[in-house]
PDB file of C-alpha atoms in Angstrom:
ATOM      1  CA  MET A   1       0.000   0.000   0.000  1.00 56.00           C
ATOM      2  CA  THR A   2       1.409   3.395  -0.956  1.00 63.00           C
ATOM      3  CA  ILE A   3       1.578   6.290   1.506  1.00 62.00           C
ATOM      4  CA  GLU A   4      -1.139   8.067  -0.472  1.00 68.00           C
ATOM      5  CA  ASN A   5      -3.457   5.042  -0.302  1.00 71.00           C
ATOM      6  CA  PHE A   6      -2.666   4.618   3.390  1.00 67.00           C
ATOM      7  CA  TYR A   7      -3.920   8.125   4.149  1.00 67.00           C
ATOM      8  CA  ILE A   8      -6.962   7.595   1.927  1.00 74.00           C
ATOM      9  CA  ALA A   9      -7.805   4.559   4.059  1.00 73.00           C
ATOM     10  CA  LEU A  10      -7.275   6.523   7.278  1.00 71.00           C
ATOM     11  CA  ASN A  11      -9.588   9.239   5.999  1.00 72.00           C
ATOM     12  CA  LYS A  12     -12.258   6.620   5.363  1.00 73.00           C
ATOM     13  CA  ILE A  13     -11.938   5.407   8.941  1.00 67.00           C
ATOM     14  CA  LEU A  14     -12.269   8.950  10.264  1.00 67.00           C
ATOM     15  CA  LYS A  15     -15.458   9.336   8.226  1.00 67.00           C
ATOM     16  CA  HIS A  16     -16.796   5.899   9.259  1.00 65.00           C
ATOM     17  CA  GLU A  17     -16.752   4.803   5.622  1.00 69.00           C
ATOM     18  CA  LYS A  18     -16.380   1.190   4.488  1.00 68.00           C
ATOM     19  CA  LEU A  19     -12.891   0.067   3.455  1.00 66.00           C
ATOM     20  CA  ASP A  20     -12.275  -2.002   0.355  1.00 68.00           C
ATOM     21  CA  VAL A  21     -10.721  -5.463   0.694  1.00 62.00           C
ATOM     22  CA  ASP A  22      -7.094  -4.398   0.189  1.00 65.00           C
ATOM     23  CA  GLU A  23      -7.432  -1.537   2.673  1.00 65.00           C
ATOM     24  CA  ALA A  24      -9.039  -3.779   5.281  1.00 61.00           C
ATOM     25  CA  LEU A  25      -6.391  -6.485   4.868  1.00 56.00           C
ATOM     26  CA  PHE A  26      -3.632  -3.928   5.433  1.00 58.00           C
ATOM     27  CA  PHE A  27      -4.966  -3.143   8.901  1.00 54.00           C
ATOM     28  CA  LEU A  28      -5.580  -6.742  10.007  1.00 47.00           C
ATOM     29  CA  GLU A  29      -3.558  -8.227  12.821  1.00 41.00           C
ATOM     30  CA  GLU A  30      -2.012 -11.606  12.060  1.00 37.00           C
ATOM     31  CA  THR A  31      -3.998 -13.219  14.882  1.00 38.00           C
ATOM     32  CA  ASN A  32      -7.174 -11.220  14.472  1.00 39.00           C
ATOM     33  CA  ASP A  33      -9.885 -11.363  11.832  1.00 40.00           C
ATOM     34  CA  VAL A  34     -11.355  -7.920  12.497  1.00 40.00           C
ATOM     35  CA  LEU A  35     -10.211  -4.458  11.509  1.00 42.00           C
ATOM     36  CA  ASN A  36      -7.631  -3.253  13.995  1.00 48.00           C
ATOM     37  CA  LYS A  37      -8.897   0.274  14.540  1.00 50.00           C
ATOM     38  CA  GLU A  38      -7.292   0.587  17.981  1.00 51.00           C
ATOM     39  CA  ASN A  39      -3.781   0.555  16.542  1.00 53.00           C
ATOM     40  CA  ILE A  40      -4.771   3.152  13.959  1.00 55.00           C
ATOM     41  CA  TRP A  41      -5.689   5.642  16.686  1.00 59.00           C
ATOM     42  CA  GLN A  42      -2.466   4.807  18.516  1.00 62.00           C
ATOM     43  CA  PHE A  43      -0.552   5.453  15.288  1.00 59.00           C
ATOM     44  CA  LEU A  44      -2.110   8.917  15.195  1.00 63.00           C
ATOM     45  CA  GLY A  45      -1.019   9.554  18.799  1.00 63.00           C
ATOM     46  CA  LEU A  46      -4.556   9.309  20.175  1.00 66.00           C
ATOM     47  CA  SER A  47      -6.337   7.163  22.720  1.00 64.00           C
ATOM     48  CA  GLU A  48      -9.968   6.400  21.951  1.00 60.00           C
ATOM     49  CA  THR A  49     -12.290   7.180  24.851  1.00 60.00           C
ATOM     50  CA  MET A  50     -16.013   7.347  25.439  1.00 56.00           C
ATOM     51  CA  LEU A  51     -16.983  10.206  27.736  1.00 57.00           C
ATOM     52  CA  GLU A  52     -20.320  11.205  29.185  1.00 56.00           C
ATOM     53  CA  GLU A  53     -21.288  14.831  28.614  1.00 55.00           C
ATOM     54  CA  THR A  54     -20.528  15.649  32.261  1.00 55.00           C
ATOM     55  CA  GLU A  55     -17.007  14.244  31.776  1.00 60.00           C
ATOM     56  CA  LEU A  56     -16.150  16.310  28.715  1.00 64.00           C
ATOM     57  CA  PRO A  57     -13.009  18.468  29.017  1.00 59.00           C
ATOM     58  CA  PHE A  58     -15.202  21.557  28.652  1.00 61.00           C
ATOM     59  CA  ASN A  59     -18.604  22.703  29.875  1.00 61.00           C
ATOM     60  CA  MET A  60     -21.122  21.985  27.102  1.00 62.00           C
ATOM     61  CA  THR A  61     -23.519  24.839  27.847  1.00 67.00           C
ATOM     62  CA  ASP A  62     -23.837  26.004  24.227  1.00 75.00           C
ATOM     63  CA  SER A  63     -27.560  25.763  23.493  1.00 82.00           C
ATOM     64  CA  ILE A  64     -27.006  26.579  19.793  1.00 84.00           C
ATOM     65  CA  PHE A  65     -24.833  23.485  19.413  1.00 85.00           C
ATOM     66  CA  LYS A  66     -27.070  21.221  21.484  1.00 82.00           C
ATOM     67  CA  ALA A  67     -30.185  22.156  19.521  1.00 87.00           C
ATOM     68  CA  HIS A  68     -29.124  20.263  16.389  1.00 89.00           C
ATOM     69  CA  ASN A  69     -25.882  18.396  17.158  1.00 89.00           C
ATOM     70  CA  ARG A  70     -24.417  15.897  19.590  1.00 88.00           C
ATOM     71  CA  ILE A  71     -20.948  14.838  20.707  1.00 86.00           C
ATOM     72  CA  GLY A  72     -19.786  11.350  19.709  1.00 84.00           C
ATOM     73  CA  LYS A  73     -16.444   9.978  20.837  1.00 81.00           C
ATOM     74  CA  VAL A  74     -13.735  12.161  22.307  1.00 82.00           C
ATOM     75  CA  PHE A  75     -10.168  11.195  21.447  1.00 81.00           C
ATOM     76  CA  ALA A  76      -7.449  12.265  23.880  1.00 80.00           C
ATOM     77  CA  VAL A  77      -4.004  13.204  22.572  1.00 80.00           C
ATOM     78  CA  GLU A  78      -1.448  11.036  24.341  1.00 73.00           C
ATOM     79  CA  ASN A  79       1.574  13.348  24.209  1.00 76.00           C
ATOM     80  CA  VAL A  80       0.320  16.896  24.665  1.00 81.00           C
ATOM     81  CA  GLN A  81       2.800  19.607  23.686  1.00 84.00           C
ATOM     82  CA  GLU A  82       4.423  21.403  26.615  1.00 88.00           C
ATOM     83  CA  LEU A  83       3.542  25.110  27.008  1.00 92.00           C
ATOM     84  CA  SER A  84       5.387  25.922  30.245  1.00 92.00           C
ATOM     85  CA  ARG A  85       7.524  28.554  28.481  1.00 94.00           C
ATOM     86  CA  TYR A  86       4.446  30.797  28.261  1.00 95.00           C
ATOM     87  CA  LYS A  87       3.189  32.916  31.160  1.00 94.00           C
ATOM     88  CA  HIS A  88      -0.501  32.230  30.575  1.00 94.00           C
ATOM     89  CA  VAL A  89      -2.705  29.456  29.179  1.00 93.00           C
ATOM     90  CA  CYS A  90      -6.319  29.510  27.978  1.00 92.00           C
ATOM     91  CA  TYR A  91      -8.477  26.911  26.252  1.00 91.00           C
ATOM     92  CA  GLY A  92     -10.133  26.984  22.839  1.00 92.00           C
ATOM     93  CA  ALA A  93     -11.671  24.931  20.032  1.00 93.00           C
ATOM     94  CA  HIS A  94     -11.008  24.866  16.292  1.00 93.00           C
ATOM     95  CA  GLY A  95     -13.226  23.409  13.580  1.00 92.00           C
ATOM     96  CA  THR A  96     -11.862  22.179  10.253  1.00 89.00           C
ATOM     97  CA  LYS A  97     -12.906  20.077   7.274  1.00 88.00           C
ATOM     98  CA  ASN A  98     -12.474  16.307   7.616  1.00 84.00           C
ATOM     99  CA  ASP A  99      -9.874  16.344   4.832  1.00 79.00           C
ATOM    100  CA  ASN A 100      -7.636  18.549   7.014  1.00 82.00           C
ATOM    101  CA  VAL A 101      -7.716  16.407  10.172  1.00 83.00           C
ATOM    102  CA  LEU A 102      -4.831  14.091   9.282  1.00 78.00           C
ATOM    103  CA  SER A 103      -2.697  16.979   8.033  1.00 77.00           C
ATOM    104  CA  ILE A 104      -3.151  18.874  11.300  1.00 83.00           C
ATOM    105  CA  LEU A 105      -2.348  15.761  13.351  1.00 79.00           C
ATOM    106  CA  SER A 106       0.785  15.157  11.261  1.00 73.00           C
ATOM    107  CA  ASN A 107       2.017  18.715  10.695  1.00 75.00           C
ATOM    108  CA  GLY A 108       0.238  20.891  13.243  1.00 80.00           C
ATOM    109  CA  PHE A 109      -1.271  24.234  12.289  1.00 79.00           C
ATOM    110  CA  VAL A 110       0.875  25.539   9.457  1.00 67.00           C
ATOM    111  CA  SER A 111       0.392  28.041   6.665  1.00 51.00           C
ATOM    112  CA  SER A 112      -1.185  26.938   3.409  1.00 43.00           C
ATOM    113  CA  ASP A 113       1.983  27.568   1.383  1.00 44.00           C
ATOM    114  CA  LYS A 114       3.717  24.758   3.307  1.00 46.00           C
ATOM    115  CA  VAL A 115       0.989  22.103   3.366  1.00 40.00           C
ATOM    116  CA  LYS A 116      -1.772  21.577   0.825  1.00 42.00           C
ATOM    117  CA  ALA A 117      -4.457  21.056   3.490  1.00 42.00           C
ATOM    118  CA  VAL A 118      -5.077  24.591   4.716  1.00 42.00           C
ATOM    119  CA  ALA A 119      -5.135  24.908   8.492  1.00 45.00           C
ATOM    120  CA  PHE A 120      -4.631  28.656   8.746  1.00 47.00           C
ATOM    121  CA  SER A 121      -7.867  30.566   8.281  1.00 50.00           C
ATOM    122  CA  GLY A 122      -9.183  34.052   8.752  1.00 54.00           C
ATOM    123  CA  GLN A 123      -7.761  37.534   8.354  1.00 76.00           C
ATOM    124  CA  MET A 124     -10.153  39.825  10.245  1.00 83.00           C
ATOM    125  CA  PHE A 125      -7.869  40.109  13.286  1.00 85.00           C
ATOM    126  CA  GLY A 126      -4.567  39.227  11.628  1.00 82.00           C
ATOM    127  CA  GLU A 127      -3.185  36.126   9.939  1.00 84.00           C
ATOM    128  CA  GLY A 128      -3.144  33.101  12.188  1.00 87.00           C
ATOM    129  CA  VAL A 129      -5.090  30.211  13.656  1.00 90.00           C
ATOM    130  CA  TYR A 130      -8.586  31.205  14.781  1.00 91.00           C
ATOM    131  CA  MET A 131     -10.232  29.485  17.746  1.00 92.00           C
ATOM    132  CA  CYS A 132     -13.387  29.927  19.781  1.00 91.00           C
ATOM    133  CA  ARG A 133     -14.069  29.801  23.492  1.00 88.00           C
ATOM    134  CA  LEU A 134     -15.133  26.368  24.737  1.00 86.00           C
ATOM    135  CA  SER A 135     -18.385  27.775  26.109  1.00 83.00           C
ATOM    136  CA  GLN A 136     -19.178  28.963  22.555  1.00 87.00           C
ATOM    137  CA  PHE A 137     -18.415  25.605  20.958  1.00 88.00           C
ATOM    138  CA  SER A 138     -21.123  25.957  18.286  1.00 88.00           C
ATOM    139  CA  LYS A 139     -18.837  28.371  16.420  1.00 90.00           C
ATOM    140  CA  VAL A 140     -16.867  25.384  15.102  1.00 91.00           C
ATOM    141  CA  LEU A 141     -19.961  24.384  13.087  1.00 91.00           C
ATOM    142  CA  ASN A 142     -19.146  27.210  10.659  1.00 89.00           C
ATOM    143  CA  TYR A 143     -15.890  25.509   9.635  1.00 89.00           C
ATOM    144  CA  ILE A 144     -16.324  21.726   9.870  1.00 91.00           C
ATOM    145  CA  SER A 145     -17.604  19.353   7.203  1.00 89.00           C
ATOM    146  CA  SER A 146     -21.377  18.900   7.369  1.00 88.00           C
ATOM    147  CA  PRO A 147     -22.052  16.092   9.860  1.00 87.00           C
ATOM    148  CA  SER A 148     -24.878  13.591   9.536  1.00 89.00           C
ATOM    149  CA  THR A 149     -26.558  11.351  12.107  1.00 90.00           C
ATOM    150  CA  SER A 150     -24.129   8.541  11.200  1.00 86.00           C
ATOM    151  CA  THR A 151     -21.020  10.254   9.760  1.00 86.00           C
ATOM    152  CA  PRO A 152     -19.082  12.597  12.054  1.00 86.00           C
ATOM    153  CA  SER A 153     -17.211  15.802  11.532  1.00 90.00           C
ATOM    154  CA  TYR A 154     -14.328  16.810  13.801  1.00 90.00           C
ATOM    155  CA  ALA A 155     -13.174  19.674  15.982  1.00 92.00           C
ATOM    156  CA  PHE A 156      -9.960  20.130  17.942  1.00 92.00           C
ATOM    157  CA  LEU A 157      -9.743  21.172  21.582  1.00 91.00           C
ATOM    158  CA  MET A 158      -6.520  22.864  22.580  1.00 90.00           C
ATOM    159  CA  LYS A 159      -4.533  24.726  25.173  1.00 92.00           C
ATOM    160  CA  ILE A 160      -3.171  28.065  24.012  1.00 95.00           C
ATOM    161  CA  GLY A 161      -0.034  29.534  25.544  1.00 96.00           C
ATOM    162  CA  TYR A 162       0.702  33.250  25.453  1.00 96.00           C
ATOM    163  CA  ASN A 163       2.758  35.971  27.105  1.00 97.00           C
ATOM    164  CA  LYS A 164       0.730  38.996  26.025  1.00 95.00           C
ATOM    165  CA  LYS A 165      -2.999  39.304  25.337  1.00 95.00           C
ATOM    166  CA  ILE A 166      -4.368  41.934  22.961  1.00 94.00           C
ATOM    167  CA  ASP A 167      -8.075  42.652  23.527  1.00 93.00           C
ATOM    168  CA  VAL A 168      -9.997  44.018  20.537  1.00 91.00           C
ATOM    169  CA  THR A 169     -13.621  44.678  19.609  1.00 88.00           C
ATOM    170  CA  SER A 170     -13.106  45.402  15.890  1.00 86.00           C
ATOM    171  CA  SER A 171     -10.866  44.252  13.057  1.00 84.00           C
ATOM    172  CA  ARG A 172      -7.121  44.880  13.146  1.00 84.00           C
ATOM    173  CA  SER A 173      -4.399  44.613  10.499  1.00 82.00           C
ATOM    174  CA  GLU A 174      -1.259  44.547  12.636  1.00 87.00           C
ATOM    175  CA  THR A 175       0.925  41.446  12.454  1.00 88.00           C
ATOM    176  CA  ILE A 176       0.476  39.143  15.441  1.00 90.00           C
ATOM    177  CA  GLN A 177       3.862  38.553  17.068  1.00 93.00           C
ATOM    178  CA  PRO A 178       5.092  35.252  18.570  1.00 92.00           C
ATOM    179  CA  GLY A 179       3.796  34.884  22.114  1.00 94.00           C
ATOM    180  CA  GLU A 180       0.843  37.192  21.506  1.00 94.00           C
ATOM    181  CA  LEU A 181      -2.824  36.203  21.717  1.00 94.00           C
ATOM    182  CA  VAL A 182      -5.469  38.377  20.088  1.00 93.00           C
ATOM    183  CA  HIS A 183      -8.780  38.092  21.964  1.00 93.00           C
ATOM    184  CA  ALA A 184     -11.632  39.556  19.913  1.00 90.00           C
ATOM    185  CA  HIS A 185     -14.753  40.181  22.017  1.00 91.00           C
ATOM    186  CA  ASP A 186     -18.456  40.020  21.097  1.00 81.00           C
ATOM    187  CA  ILE A 187     -18.013  39.538  17.356  1.00 80.00           C
ATOM    188  CA  GLY A 188     -20.761  38.846  14.819  1.00 73.00           C
ATOM    189  CA  MET A 189     -24.478  38.159  15.022  1.00 71.00           C
ATOM    190  CA  TYR A 190     -24.191  36.023  18.160  1.00 70.00           C
ATOM    191  CA  SER A 191     -21.612  38.253  19.919  1.00 78.00           C
ATOM    192  CA  ARG A 192     -19.050  35.493  20.285  1.00 84.00           C
ATOM    193  CA  ASP A 193     -15.320  35.678  20.897  1.00 89.00           C
ATOM    194  CA  GLU A 194     -12.303  34.730  18.789  1.00 90.00           C
ATOM    195  CA  TYR A 195      -8.814  33.703  19.905  1.00 93.00           C
ATOM    196  CA  VAL A 196      -6.041  34.173  17.332  1.00 92.00           C
ATOM    197  CA  VAL A 197      -2.348  33.254  17.427  1.00 92.00           C
ATOM    198  CA  ALA A 198       0.137  33.382  14.561  1.00 88.00           C
ATOM    199  CA  ASP A 199       2.744  31.056  16.076  1.00 89.00           C
ATOM    200  CA  SER A 200       1.510  27.455  15.934  1.00 88.00           C
ATOM    201  CA  SER A 201       3.934  26.438  18.698  1.00 90.00           C
ATOM    202  CA  GLN A 202       1.585  28.259  21.096  1.00 94.00           C
ATOM    203  CA  ILE A 203      -1.092  25.608  20.416  1.00 94.00           C
ATOM    204  CA  ALA A 204      -1.224  22.217  22.127  1.00 92.00           C
ATOM    205  CA  ILE A 205      -4.012  19.957  20.847  1.00 90.00           C
ATOM    206  CA  THR A 206      -5.520  18.017  23.760  1.00 87.00           C
ATOM    207  CA  HIS A 207      -8.598  16.308  22.278  1.00 86.00           C
ATOM    208  CA  ILE A 208     -10.404  15.591  19.025  1.00 87.00           C
ATOM    209  CA  VAL A 209     -14.192  15.605  19.231  1.00 88.00           C
ATOM    210  CA  GLU A 210     -16.614  13.770  16.957  1.00 88.00           C
ATOM    211  CA  ILE A 211     -19.650  15.872  16.024  1.00 91.00           C
ATOM    212  CA  PHE A 212     -22.854  14.309  14.719  1.00 91.00           C
ATOM    213  CA  GLU A 213     -26.160  15.705  13.614  1.00 92.00           C
ATOM    214  CA  LYS A 214     -28.706  14.994  16.317  1.00 89.00           C
ATOM    215  CA  ASN A 215     -31.489  12.467  15.713  1.00 84.00           C
ATOM    216  CA  ASN A 216     -34.745  14.401  16.078  1.00 69.00           C
TER     217      ASN A 216
END
């Protein structure tokens, strides 16, 4: 199996799609006759966990999200990046298309001129990675692939390290410097916040969350 086909197969697993025979055989254990999904998640540096809503690593109080969506599995990152060199830490979430998930896990959040799968997004408050507050989790729905009741989309939960916070209430064009965090307050129709950093080393992914459309 080529590297390209390997990642195609991994993408199918992330989307809960059926593998063809060759793809399935590649992931079989010698002593097992079922697809070895557990080792796939370990390969990606994740541990698969099932959490109740009360056990989630954030407070799911977002009524906009809960009205039409539900959380599936939550995958914990096994080796979380160290952020002790920064004076402060806050927590955020980032939504992306399913096709970008493997790129972000492999390469982190990098600019689009370095990796085909674009992880950088947004310019309103400066070029960088845009994240929302965990209590406003529904904001990720604007950026993820469209989930269904059976096929998930994904969002990242992360810790964000910073030395200096810049609070804004309108757009800005200044370059965001390493160690800085831009915190935009009460933006848009729903008056939600944005966190923006330009230096991807300030971001430590802690969890990946499956998002499904809710069965009504």
